[in-house]
Coordinates of N, CA and C in Angstrom, one line a residue:
P1 N 0.7 -1.3 -0.2 CA -0.3 -0.2 -0.2 C 1.2 1.3 0.5
S2 N 1.9 1.3 0.9 CA 2.6 2.6 0.7 C 3.5 2.7 -0.1
D3 N 3.4 2.1 -1.4 CA 3.8 2.2 -2.9 C 3.4 2.9 -3.2
V4 N 1.3 2.8 -3.5 CA 0.4 3.7 -4.3 C 0.1 4.5 -3.9
S5 N 0.3 5.1 -2.2 CA 0.0 5.6 -1.4 C 0.5 7.6 -1.7
I6 N 1.3 7.7 -2.9 CA 1.8 8.7 -3.6 C 0.8 8.9 -4.4
Y7 N 0.0 8.2 -5.1 CA -0.9 8.5 -6.3 C -2.3 9.1 -5.4
I8 N -3.3 9.7 -6.7 CA -4.4 10.5 -6.9 C -5.3 9.5 -6.6
D9 N -6.0 9.2 -6.7 CA -7.3 8.3 -6.5 C -8.2 8.3 -8.1
G10 N -7.8 7.4 -8.6 CA -7.9 6.9 -10.0 C -9.3 5.8 -10.3
E11 N -8.4 5.8 -11.6 CA -9.5 3.9 -11.6 C -9.0 3.0 -10.8
A12 N -10.3 1.8 -10.8 CA -9.3 1.0 -9.6 C -8.3 -0.5 -10.7
L13 N -7.0 -0.5 -9.9 CA -6.0 -1.2 -10.6 C -6.3 -2.6 -10.3
T14 N -5.8 -3.7 -11.8 CA -5.6 -4.9 -12.2 C -4.3 -5.0 -11.7
P15 N -4.3 -6.8 -11.6 CA -3.0 -7.0 -11.3 C -1.8 -7.0 -12.8
Q16 N -3.0 -7.3 -14.0 CA -2.3 -7.3 -15.7 C -2.5 -5.3 -15.8
D17 N -2.2 -4.3 -14.9 CA -1.9 -2.7 -15.5 C -0.1 -3.2 -14.6
N18 N -0.1 -2.2 -16.2 CA 1.8 -1.8 -16.0 C 1.8 -1.0 -15.0
I19 N 2.3 -1.5 -13.7 CA 2.7 0.6 -13.3 C 4.2 -0.1 -12.5
I20 N 4.3 1.5 -13.1 CA 5.9 1.3 -13.3 C 6.0 2.5 -11.6
L21 N 6.4 1.9 -10.9 CA 6.7 3.0 -9.4 C 8.1 3.8 -9.8
P22 N 7.7 4.6 -8.3 CA 9.3 5.9 -8.7 C 11.1 4.9 -8.3
G23 N 11.6 5.1 -8.9 CA 12.8 4.2 -9.0 C 13.1 2.9 -9.8
E24 N 11.8 2.4 -10.7 CA 11.8 1.5 -11.5 C 12.4 1.6 -12.9
M25 N 11.8 2.2 -13.6 CA 11.3 2.1 -14.7 C 13.3 2.2 -15.4
D26 N 14.0 2.7 -14.8 CA 15.6 1.9 -15.2 C 16.0 1.1 -14.4
V27 N 15.0 0.1 -14.0 CA 16.0 -0.9 -13.4 C 14.8 -2.9 -13.7
L28 N 13.9 -2.3 -14.8 CA 12.7 -3.1 -15.3 C 13.4 -3.8 -16.5
P29 N 12.8 -5.3 -16.6 CA 13.5 -6.1 -18.4 C 12.6 -4.8 -19.3
D30 N 12.4 -5.3 -20.4 CA 11.9 -5.3 -21.8 C 11.9 -5.7 -22.5
L31 N 11.0 -7.1 -22.7 CA 10.8 -8.7 -23.4 C 10.6 -8.3 -24.8
V32 N 11.3 -9.1 -25.8 CA 10.6 -8.8 -27.2 C 11.5 -10.1 -27.9
P33 N 10.4 -10.5 -28.5 CA 10.3 -11.6 -29.2 C 10.8 -11.5 -30.5
F34 N 12.3 -12.7 -31.0 CA 12.5 -12.7 -32.3 C 11.3 -13.9 -33.2
P35 N 11.0 -13.5 -34.6 CA 9.9 -14.1 -35.3 C 10.8 -15.2 -35.0
V36 N 9.8 -16.4 -35.2 CA 10.3 -17.8 -35.5 C 10.9 -18.2 -36.5
S37 N 11.8 -19.4 -36.2 CA 12.7 -20.0 -36.8 C 12.9 -21.6 -37.3
D38 N 13.6 -22.2 -37.8 CA 14.0 -23.2 -37.7 C 12.2 -23.9 -38.1
L39 N 12.0 -23.7 -39.2 CA 10.4 -24.2 -39.4 C 10.9 -25.8 -40.0
R40 N 10.2 -26.7 -39.8 CA 10.4 -27.6 -40.3 C 9.3 -28.5 -40.0
L41 N 8.6 -29.1 -41.2 CA 7.7 -30.2 -40.7 C 8.0 -31.9 -40.3
T42 N 7.1 -32.3 -39.7 CA 7.8 -34.0 -39.2 C 6.3 -35.1 -38.5
P43 N 6.6 -36.6 -38.9 CA 5.5 -36.3 -38.0 C 5.3 -36.7 -37.6
K44 N 4.3 -37.5 -36.8 CA 4.3 -37.7 -34.5 C 3.1 -38.4 -34.3
N45 N 3.2 -39.7 -34.3 CA 1.7 -40.6 -34.0 C 0.7 -40.0 -35.1
D46 N 1.3 -40.9 -36.0 CA 0.7 -40.6 -38.0 C -0.2 -39.1 -37.7
R47 N 0.8 -38.0 -37.1 CA -0.2 -36.7 -37.7 C 1.4 -35.8 -37.8
T48 N 0.6 -35.0 -38.9 CA 1.7 -34.1 -39.0 C 2.4 -32.9 -37.9
I49 N 3.2 -32.6 -37.4 CA 3.4 -31.4 -36.8 C 4.5 -30.3 -37.5
L50 N 4.3 -29.4 -37.2 CA 5.7 -28.1 -37.2 C 5.9 -27.6 -35.9
K51 N 7.5 -28.3 -36.3 CA 8.5 -27.7 -35.6 C 9.3 -26.5 -35.7
F52 N 9.0 -25.5 -34.2 CA 10.2 -24.6 -34.9 C 10.8 -24.0 -33.7
S53 N 12.0 -23.1 -33.5 CA 12.5 -22.5 -32.4 C 12.2 -21.0 -32.0
S54 N 11.9 -20.6 -30.6 CA 11.8 -19.3 -30.5 C 12.7 -18.5 -29.9
T55 N 12.7 -17.2 -30.0 CA 14.2 -16.8 -29.2 C 13.2 -14.9 -28.9
M56 N 13.4 -15.1 -27.3 CA 12.9 -13.9 -26.9 C 14.4 -13.0 -26.8
W57 N 14.6 -11.8 -25.7 CA 15.9 -11.9 -25.1 C 15.0 -10.6 -24.4
N58 N 15.9 -10.0 -23.5 CA 16.1 -8.7 -22.7 C 16.4 -7.6 -23.3
K59 N 15.5 -6.6 -23.5 CA 16.5 -5.3 -23.7 C 16.1 -3.8 -22.7
G60 N 16.1 -4.2 -21.7 CA 16.2 -3.6 -20.7 C 17.2 -3.2 -20.0
R61 N 17.1 -2.7 -19.2 CA 18.1 -1.9 -18.7 C 19.0 -3.2 -17.2
G62 N 17.9 -3.7 -16.8 CA 17.3 -4.5 -15.7 C 17.0 -6.0 -16.0
P63 N 17.2 -6.9 -15.0 CA 16.9 -8.9 -15.5 C 15.5 -8.7 -15.6
L64 N 15.3 -10.0 -15.7 CA 13.1 -10.2 -15.9 C 13.6 -11.1 -14.5
E65 N 13.7 -11.3 -13.2 CA 14.0 -12.3 -12.4 C 12.9 -12.9 -11.7
L66 N 12.4 -14.0 -11.6 CA 11.8 -14.4 -11.0 C 11.8 -15.4 -10.1
I67 N 11.5 -15.4 -8.9 CA 11.8 -15.7 -7.6 C 10.0 -16.6 -6.9
G68 N 10.4 -17.9 -6.5 CA 9.4 -18.5 -5.8 C 8.7 -18.6 -4.5
D69 N 7.8 -18.9 -4.4 CA 7.1 -18.6 -3.1 C 7.9 -18.6 -2.0
P70 N 8.3 -18.5 -0.8 CA 9.4 -19.0 0.3 C 8.4 -19.8 0.3
A71 N 7.0 -20.0 0.9 CA 6.4 -20.6 2.1 C 5.8 -22.0 1.7
N72 N 5.5 -21.9 0.2 CA 5.5 -23.7 -0.3 C 6.8 -23.9 -1.3
I73 N 7.8 -23.9 -0.8 CA 9.6 -24.3 -1.8 C 9.6 -25.3 -1.7
S74 N 8.7 -26.0 -0.7 CA 9.0 -27.3 -0.3 C 8.3 -28.1 -1.4
I75 N 7.4 -27.8 -2.1 CA 5.8 -29.0 -2.9 C 7.1 -29.4 -3.6
L76 N 6.5 -30.6 -3.7 CA 7.4 -31.9 -4.7 C 6.2 -32.0 -5.9
G77 N 7.1 -32.5 -6.8 CA 5.9 -32.9 -8.3 C 5.5 -32.0 -9.3
D78 N 4.3 -32.4 -9.7 CA 3.8 -31.2 -10.4 C 2.9 -30.5 -9.8
L79 N 2.8 -29.2 -9.3 CA 2.4 -28.8 -8.1 C 2.2 -27.5 -8.6
D80 N 1.5 -26.7 -8.5 CA 1.8 -24.8 -8.9 C 2.4 -24.6 -7.5
R81 N 3.6 -23.5 -8.0 CA 3.7 -22.9 -7.2 C 4.3 -21.5 -6.8
N82 N 3.6 -20.6 -6.5 CA 3.7 -19.0 -6.9 C 4.9 -18.6 -7.4
V83 N 5.1 -17.3 -7.7 CA 6.1 -16.8 -8.0 C 5.7 -15.0 -8.0
Y84 N 7.0 -15.2 -8.1 CA 7.0 -13.0 -8.0 C 7.9 -12.7 -8.9
Q85 N 7.8 -11.2 -9.5 CA 8.6 -11.0 -10.4 C 9.7 -9.7 -9.3
R86 N 11.2 -10.2 -8.5 CA 11.9 -9.5 -8.1 C 12.1 -8.1 -8.8
I87 N 12.0 -6.9 -8.3 CA 12.2 -6.2 -9.0 C 13.2 -4.8 -7.9
V88 N 14.2 -4.7 -8.0 CA 15.3 -4.0 -7.2 C 15.1 -2.8 -7.8
R89 N 14.9 -1.5 -7.3 CA 14.4 -0.5 -7.9 C 16.3 0.3 -7.4
S90 N 16.4 1.5 -8.0 CA 17.4 2.1 -8.0 C 18.4 2.9 -6.3
D91 N 17.4 2.5 -5.3 CA 17.8 3.3 -4.5 C 18.0 1.8 -3.6
G92 N 17.6 0.6 -3.8 CA 17.7 -1.0 -3.3 C 17.0 -1.2 -2.6
T93 N 15.7 -0.7 -2.4 CA 14.8 -1.1 -1.9 C 13.6 -2.1 -3.3
E94 N 13.0 -3.4 -2.8 CA 12.5 -4.3 -3.6 C 11.0 -4.4 -3.9
R95 N 10.6 -4.6 -4.8 CA 8.7 -4.5 -5.4 C 9.1 -6.3 -6.0
H96 N 8.3 -7.1 -5.1 CA 7.8 -8.2 -5.3 C 6.8 -8.4 -6.0
K97 N 6.2 -8.6 -7.6 CA 5.1 -8.5 -7.7 C 4.6 -10.4 -8.1
L98 N 3.3 -10.5 -7.4 CA 3.1 -11.9 -7.9 C 2.6 -11.9 -9.7
V99 N 2.7 -12.8 -10.4 CA 2.9 -12.8 -11.8 C 2.5 -13.9 -12.2
G100 N 2.5 -15.7 -11.4 CA 2.0 -16.7 -11.8 C 2.6 -17.8 -11.0
Q101 N 3.1 -18.8 -11.9 CA 3.3 -20.5 -11.1 C 4.1 -20.7 -11.3
F102 N 5.3 -21.3 -10.6 CA 5.8 -22.2 -11.9 C 5.4 -24.1 -11.5
L103 N 6.0 -24.9 -12.1 CA 5.2 -25.8 -12.2 C 6.2 -27.1 -12.9
W104 N 6.1 -28.1 -11.9 CA 7.5 -28.8 -12.1 C 7.3 -30.2 -13.9
H105 N 7.6 -29.8 -14.2 CA 7.6 -30.8 -15.7 C 8.2 -31.9 -15.2
S106 N 7.5 -33.2 -15.1 CA 8.4 -34.6 -14.9 C 8.5 -35.7 -15.8
M107 N 7.9 -34.7 -16.9 CA 7.9 -35.4 -18.2 C 9.8 -35.8 -19.2
P108 N 9.2 -37.0 -20.0 CA 10.9 -36.5 -20.0 C 11.3 -35.6 -21.4
G109 N 12.7 -35.0 -21.3 CA 12.5 -33.9 -22.0 C 12.8 -32.5 -21.1
H110 N 12.0 -33.2 -20.1 CA 11.9 -31.4 -19.6 C 12.4 -31.8 -17.9
L111 N 12.1 -32.0 -16.9 CA 12.8 -32.3 -15.9 C 13.0 -30.9 -15.2
H112 N 12.4 -29.7 -15.2 CA 12.4 -28.4 -14.4 C 11.3 -27.7 -14.3
Y113 N 12.0 -27.0 -13.9 CA 10.6 -25.7 -13.2 C 10.1 -25.0 -15.1
H114 N 8.8 -24.6 -15.1 CA 8.6 -24.1 -16.1 C 7.9 -22.5 -15.5
F115 N 8.0 -21.6 -16.4 CA 6.9 -21.2 -16.2 C 5.5 -20.7 -16.5
K116 N 4.4 -20.6 -16.1 CA 3.2 -21.2 -16.8 C 2.7 -19.9 -17.9
D117 N 2.3 -19.9 -18.5 CA 1.7 -19.2 -19.3 C 3.2 -18.2 -20.2
F118 N 3.9 -18.1 -20.4 CA 4.9 -16.9 -20.6 C 4.4 -16.8 -21.9
A119 N 4.5 -17.6 -23.1 CA 4.2 -17.0 -23.9 C 3.0 -17.6 -24.7
E120 N 2.6 -17.7 -26.0 CA 1.2 -18.2 -26.4 C 1.7 -17.6 -27.9
Y121 N 1.3 -18.8 -29.1 CA 1.5 -19.0 -30.1 C -0.2 -18.8 -31.2
I122 N 0.1 -18.4 -32.0 CA -0.8 -18.2 -33.0 C -0.9 -18.6 -34.3
F123 N -1.3 -19.6 -34.8 CA -1.3 -20.1 -36.4 C -2.5 -20.1 -37.3
Q124 N -2.8 -19.0 -38.0 CA -4.2 -18.9 -38.9 C -3.3 -17.9 -40.1
S125 N -4.6 -18.7 -40.7 CA -4.4 -18.9 -42.4 C -4.7 -17.0 -42.8
I126 N -4.3 -16.2 -43.7 CA -3.6 -14.5 -43.4 C -4.9 -14.7 -44.9
Q127 N -5.6 -16.1 -45.6 CA -6.1 -15.8 -47.0 C -7.5 -15.9 -46.8
G128 N -8.4 -15.6 -45.9 CA -9.7 -16.4 -45.4 C -9.7 -17.7 -45.7
I129 N -8.9 -18.6 -46.0 CA -9.5 -20.0 -45.2 C -10.4 -20.5 -43.9
T130 N -11.3 -20.7 -44.5 CA -11.8 -21.3 -43.1 C -11.2 -22.3 -42.4
A131 N -10.0 -21.7 -41.8 CA -9.7 -23.2 -41.5 C -9.3 -23.1 -39.8
P132 N -9.6 -23.7 -38.5 CA -9.3 -22.2 -37.5 C -8.1 -22.3 -36.9
A133 N -8.4 -21.4 -36.2 CA -7.1 -20.9 -35.8 C -6.0 -21.5 -34.6
I134 N -4.6 -21.7 -34.4 CA -4.2 -22.7 -33.8 C -3.4 -21.8 -32.9
Q135 N -4.2 -21.7 -31.2 CA -4.1 -21.1 -30.5 C -3.5 -21.7 -30.0
E136 N -1.6 -21.6 -28.6 CA -1.6 -22.3 -27.5 C -1.2 -21.6 -26.5
K137 N -1.3 -21.9 -25.8 CA 0.0 -20.9 -24.4 C 0.9 -22.0 -23.8
A138 N 2.2 -21.3 -24.2 CA 2.5 -21.7 -23.3 C 3.9 -22.3 -22.1
T139 N 4.0 -23.0 -21.7 CA 5.2 -22.9 -20.6 C 6.5 -22.4 -21.3
R140 N 7.3 -22.1 -20.0 CA 8.4 -22.1 -20.0 C 9.9 -22.0 -19.0
C141 N 10.4 -22.1 -19.3 CA 12.2 -22.4 -18.5 C 13.2 -20.9 -18.4
L142 N 12.9 -20.2 -17.7 CA 13.8 -18.9 -18.5 C 15.3 -19.2 -17.5
W143 N 16.5 -19.0 -18.4 CA 17.7 -18.5 -18.1 C 18.3 -17.9 -19.6
D144 N 19.0 -17.6 -19.5 CA 20.9 -16.9 -20.2 C 20.9 -18.6 -21.3
T145 N 20.4 -18.2 -22.4 CA 21.0 -19.1 -23.5 C 22.3 -18.2 -24.5
V146 N 21.5 -16.9 -24.9 CA 22.9 -16.3 -25.9 C 22.7 -15.0 -25.6
A147 N 24.0 -14.4 -25.5 CA 24.4 -13.2 -25.7 C 23.9 -12.4 -26.6
V148 N 23.2 -11.5 -26.6 CA 22.5 -10.8 -27.6 C 23.0 -9.5 -27.7
D149 N 22.7 -8.2 -27.3 CA 23.6 -6.7 -27.2 C 24.3 -6.8 -25.3
L150 N 25.4 -6.8 -25.3 CA 25.4 -6.4 -24.4 C 26.2 -5.1 -23.8
S151 N 26.0 -4.8 -25.1 CA 26.2 -3.1 -24.9 C 25.1 -2.1 -24.0
I152 N 24.0 -3.0 -24.0 CA 22.7 -2.3 -23.0 C 23.9 -1.9 -21.6
E153 N 23.0 -0.8 -21.0 CA 23.3 -0.2 -19.6 C 23.0 -1.6 -19.2
G154 N 23.1 -2.1 -18.0 CA 23.0 -3.0 -16.9 C 23.5 -4.6 -17.6
A155 N 24.2 -4.7 -18.7 CA 24.1 -5.8 -19.0 C 25.1 -6.5 -18.7
P156 N 25.2 -7.6 -18.0 CA 26.4 -8.5 -17.6 C 26.7 -9.1 -18.5
K157 N 28.7 -9.7 -18.4 CA 29.2 -9.8 -19.6 C 28.8 -11.7 -19.8
D158 N 28.4 -11.8 -18.3 CA 28.6 -13.0 -18.8 C 27.0 -13.3 -17.5
K159 N 26.8 -15.0 -18.0 CA 25.4 -15.6 -17.9 C 24.9 -15.5 -15.9
G160 N 23.2 -14.4 -16.2 CA 23.2 -15.0 -14.6 C 22.5 -15.5 -14.0
Y161 N 22.2 -15.7 -15.1 CA 21.1 -17.4 -14.6 C 21.1 -18.4 -15.7
T162 N 21.7 -19.6 -15.2 CA 22.3 -20.5 -15.5 C 21.7 -22.0 -15.8
S163 N 20.3 -22.2 -15.3 CA 19.7 -23.2 -14.8 C 18.2 -22.9 -15.0
C164 N 17.6 -24.2 -15.4 CA 15.8 -24.5 -15.2 C 15.8 -25.5 -14.2
D165 N 16.6 -25.9 -13.1 CA 16.5 -26.1 -12.5 C 15.9 -25.7 -11.1
D166 N 16.2 -24.7 -10.7 CA 16.3 -24.1 -9.6 C 14.9 -23.8 -9.8
K167 N 14.0 -24.2 -7.8 CA 12.6 -23.8 -8.3 C 12.7 -22.6 -7.3
K168 N 13.7 -22.0 -7.0 CA 13.9 -20.6 -6.1 C 13.5 -19.5 -7.0
R169 N 14.1 -19.7 -8.3 CA 15.0 -18.3 -9.0 C 15.4 -19.1 -10.5
Q170 N 14.7 -17.6 -11.4 CA 15.2 -18.3 -12.8 C 14.6 -16.7 -13.2
G171 N 15.5 -16.7 -14.6 CA 15.5 -15.5 -15.0 C 16.3 -15.1 -16.6
V172 N 15.7 -13.7 -17.2 CA 17.2 -13.9 -18.2 C 17.4 -12.2 -18.3
S173 N 18.8 -12.1 -18.3 CA 19.4 -11.0 -18.6 C 19.1 -9.9 -18.7
A174 N 20.1 -8.8 -18.2 CA 19.6 -7.5 -19.4 C 20.8 -8.0 -20.9
G175 N 20.4 -7.6 -22.3 CA 21.1 -8.1 -23.0 C 21.2 -9.7 -23.6
W176 N 20.7 -10.1 -22.5 CA 20.5 -11.3 -23.1 C 19.4 -12.1 -23.6
G177 N 19.8 -13.1 -24.6 CA 18.5 -13.8 -24.6 C 17.7 -15.8 -24.3
D178 N 16.9 -16.0 -24.5 CA 16.5 -17.3 -24.0 C 15.9 -18.2 -25.0
V179 N 16.6 -19.2 -25.9 CA 15.8 -19.9 -27.1 C 15.8 -21.2 -26.7
Y180 N 14.5 -21.7 -27.7 CA 13.8 -22.7 -27.1 C 14.6 -23.4 -28.4
K181 N 15.0 -24.2 -28.7 CA 15.3 -25.1 -29.9 C 14.1 -25.6 -30.0
Y182 N 13.7 -25.5 -31.3 CA 12.5 -26.7 -32.6 C 13.4 -28.2 -31.9
T183 N 14.3 -28.4 -31.2 CA 14.6 -30.3 -30.7 C 13.9 -30.7 -29.2
L184 N 13.4 -29.0 -28.6 CA 13.3 -29.2 -27.7 C 11.5 -30.4 -27.9
A185 N 10.8 -31.2 -26.1 CA 10.3 -31.4 -26.3 C 8.6 -30.6 -26.3
D186 N 7.7 -30.8 -27.1 CA 6.6 -30.2 -27.4 C 6.6 -28.7 -27.9
Q187 N 7.9 -28.3 -28.2 CA 8.0 -27.2 -28.7 C 7.4 -27.3 -30.9
Y188 N 6.1 -27.7 -30.8 CA 5.5 -27.9 -31.8 C 4.1 -27.6 -32.2
L189 N 3.5 -27.0 -33.1 CA 2.0 -27.4 -33.1 C 2.0 -28.7 -35.0
D190 N 0.4 -28.8 -34.6 CA -0.4 -30.0 -35.3 C -1.5 -29.1 -36.4
V191 N -0.7 -29.5 -37.5 CA -1.3 -28.7 -38.5 C -1.6 -29.8 -40.1
E192 N -1.9 -30.8 -39.1 CA -2.0 -32.1 -40.2 C -3.0 -31.7 -40.6
D193 N -3.9 -30.9 -40.2 CA -5.2 -30.9 -40.9 C -5.7 -29.2 -41.3
L194 N -4.7 -28.6 -41.4 CA -4.4 -27.4 -42.1 C -4.3 -27.3 -43.7
P195 N -5.4 -26.8 -44.8 CA -5.3 -26.8 -46.3 C -4.1 -26.0 -46.0
Q196 N -3.6 -26.3 -47.5 CA -2.0 -25.8 -48.3 C -2.4 -24.0 -48.2
G197 N -1.7 -23.1 -47.9 CA -2.4 -21.3 -47.8 C -0.8 -21.4 -47.9
T198 N -1.1 -19.6 -46.9 CA -0.2 -19.1 -46.8 C -0.7 -18.4 -44.8
Y199 N 0.3 -18.4 -44.3 CA -0.2 -18.5 -42.9 C 0.8 -17.7 -42.4
R200 N 0.1 -16.9 -40.8 CA 1.1 -16.0 -40.2 C 1.0 -16.3 -38.1
L201 N 2.2 -16.6 -38.4 CA 2.4 -17.5 -36.8 C 3.3 -16.1 -35.9
E202 N 2.1 -15.7 -35.2 CA 2.2 -15.2 -33.8 C 2.9 -15.2 -32.7
F203 N 3.8 -15.2 -32.5 CA 4.8 -15.5 -30.9 C 4.4 -14.0 -30.3
H204 N 4.0 -14.2 -29.0 CA 4.2 -13.5 -28.2 C 4.5 -13.3 -26.6
I205 N 5.0 -12.9 -26.0 CA 5.6 -12.9 -25.1 C 4.8 -12.3 -23.6
D206 N 4.5 -12.3 -22.6 CA 3.5 -12.0 -21.6 C 2.4 -12.5 -21.9
P207 N 1.6 -12.7 -22.6 CA 0.0 -13.0 -23.2 C -0.8 -12.3 -22.3
L208 N -0.7 -12.5 -20.8 CA -1.7 -11.7 -19.6 C -1.2 -11.3 -19.1
N209 N -0.7 -10.6 -20.0 CA 0.6 -9.0 -19.2 C 0.5 -9.1 -18.0
L210 N 1.2 -10.0 -17.1 CA 1.3 -10.0 -15.8 C 3.0 -9.5 -15.0
F211 N 3.8 -9.5 -16.3 CA 5.5 -8.6 -16.0 C 5.3 -7.3 -16.1
A212 N 5.6 -6.3 -15.0 CA 6.0 -5.2 -15.1 C 7.5 -4.9 -16.1
E213 N 7.3 -4.1 -17.0 CA 8.2 -3.6 -18.2 C 8.8 -2.7 -18.3
R214 N 9.3 -2.3 -18.9 CA 9.9 -0.9 -19.4 C 8.4 -0.8 -20.7
S215 N 8.6 -1.7 -21.3 CA 7.5 -1.1 -22.4 C 6.5 -2.4 -22.9
R216 N 5.4 -3.0 -23.2 CA 4.1 -3.7 -23.8 C 3.6 -3.8 -25.3
D217 N 4.8 -2.9 -26.0 CA 4.3 -2.4 -27.2 C 5.3 -2.9 -28.2
N218 N 6.1 -3.9 -27.7 CA 6.8 -4.5 -28.6 C 7.1 -6.3 -28.5
N219 N 5.8 -6.6 -27.9 CA 5.9 -8.4 -27.2 C 5.8 -9.2 -27.8
T220 N 5.3 -9.0 -29.3 CA 4.9 -10.0 -30.3 C 5.9 -9.7 -31.9
S221 N 6.3 -10.8 -32.3 CA 7.0 -11.3 -33.4 C 6.0 -11.6 -34.5
I222 N 6.0 -12.0 -35.8 CA 5.5 -11.9 -36.8 C 6.1 -12.7 -37.9
A223 N 5.7 -14.6 -38.5 CA 6.2 -15.2 -39.5 C 5.4 -15.3 -40.4
I224 N 5.5 -14.6 -42.1 CA 4.4 -15.2 -42.5 C 4.9 -16.3 -43.4
V225 N 4.1 -17.6 -43.2 CA 4.9 -18.6 -43.4 C 3.8 -19.3 -45.3
K226 N 4.5 -20.4 -45.8 CA 3.6 -20.6 -46.6 C 3.7 -22.6 -46.8
L227 N 2.4 -22.8 -46.2 CA 2.4 -24.1 -46.1 C 1.6 -25.1 -47.1
D228 N 2.4 -26.1 -47.2 CA 1.6 -27.4 -47.7 C 1.9 -28.4 -47.2
V229 N 0.8 -29.3 -46.2 CA 1.8 -30.6 -45.5 C 1.7 -31.3 -46.1
R230 N 0.5 -31.7 -47.6 CA 0.7 -32.6 -48.4 C 2.0 -33.0 -48.8
N231 N 2.8 -32.1 -49.3 CA 3.8 -32.2 -50.4 C 5.1 -31.7 -49.3
G232 N 5.1 -30.9 -48.2 CA 5.9 -31.4 -47.2 C 7.1 -30.0 -47.5
I233 N 6.0 -28.6 -47.7 CA 6.4 -27.6 -47.9 C 6.0 -26.7 -46.5
V234 N 7.0 -26.2 -46.6 CA 7.1 -25.4 -44.8 C 8.5 -24.4 -45.3
E235 N 7.6 -22.6 -45.7 CA 8.3 -21.6 -45.7 C 8.4 -20.3 -45.4
V236 N 9.3 -19.8 -44.5 CA 8.9 -17.9 -44.0 C 9.7 -17.4 -45.6
I237 N 8.0 -16.8 -46.1 CA 8.4 -15.8 -46.5 C 8.1 -14.0 -46.5
A238 N 8.4 -14.0 -44.7 CA 8.8 -12.4 -44.8 C 8.6 -12.4 -43.0
A239 N 9.4 -12.0 -42.3 CA 9.2 -11.8 -41.3 C 9.5 -10.4 -40.4
G240 N 9.3 -10.0 -39.5 CA 9.0 -8.8 -38.0 C 8.0 -8.7 -37.4
G241 N 8.5 -7.5 -36.7 CA 8.1 -7.4 -34.5 C 7.6 -5.8 -35.0

């Protein structure tokens, strides 16, 4: 309550509002997705799936750091545990914003903690074909996997987050990116029933608007894709953010 006491009464706040408090603008993350890449068609259980890689990076001056609720840190198994975004302000004080849940993935190929509803993929026709859009929420473990721009103020030269196994802490440092390769389990969409045509594959970061960021205007990227399932053709013909 003391954080917002300096503001005059106005409209009601919700958890989805991007509230930036004094001393936070210069330490907040700014999450940006690159267009998906490495697209390929492959069979799975008598269906055709579209595999792809997705990369997002943090162009803000501070990290996206997620910490597990210490009150339920001893919970084991496939159970949700509350997660907070840790924001360390310029004066050293902190705000912990409740943003969602960690979930332990015990499936083969995972065996680590994911943040629920971190991203969303939408695959839909741009030619008016009456095919249903594929829309899937994606969980994600968060860590520094690739350096994108270490010239950003606040970007560390070395990885700050190095594991998805920690139920206490995950994140992406300023200037670093998190790559989800097409080889990872569940990194695909089922396109078996889609007709030949041109589609757009949208990659949204934080679709529920849970994180505090410097900006939410750059949380979506798009790839325009030529698809022909029957002939095994998938090709990106345009992409942008």
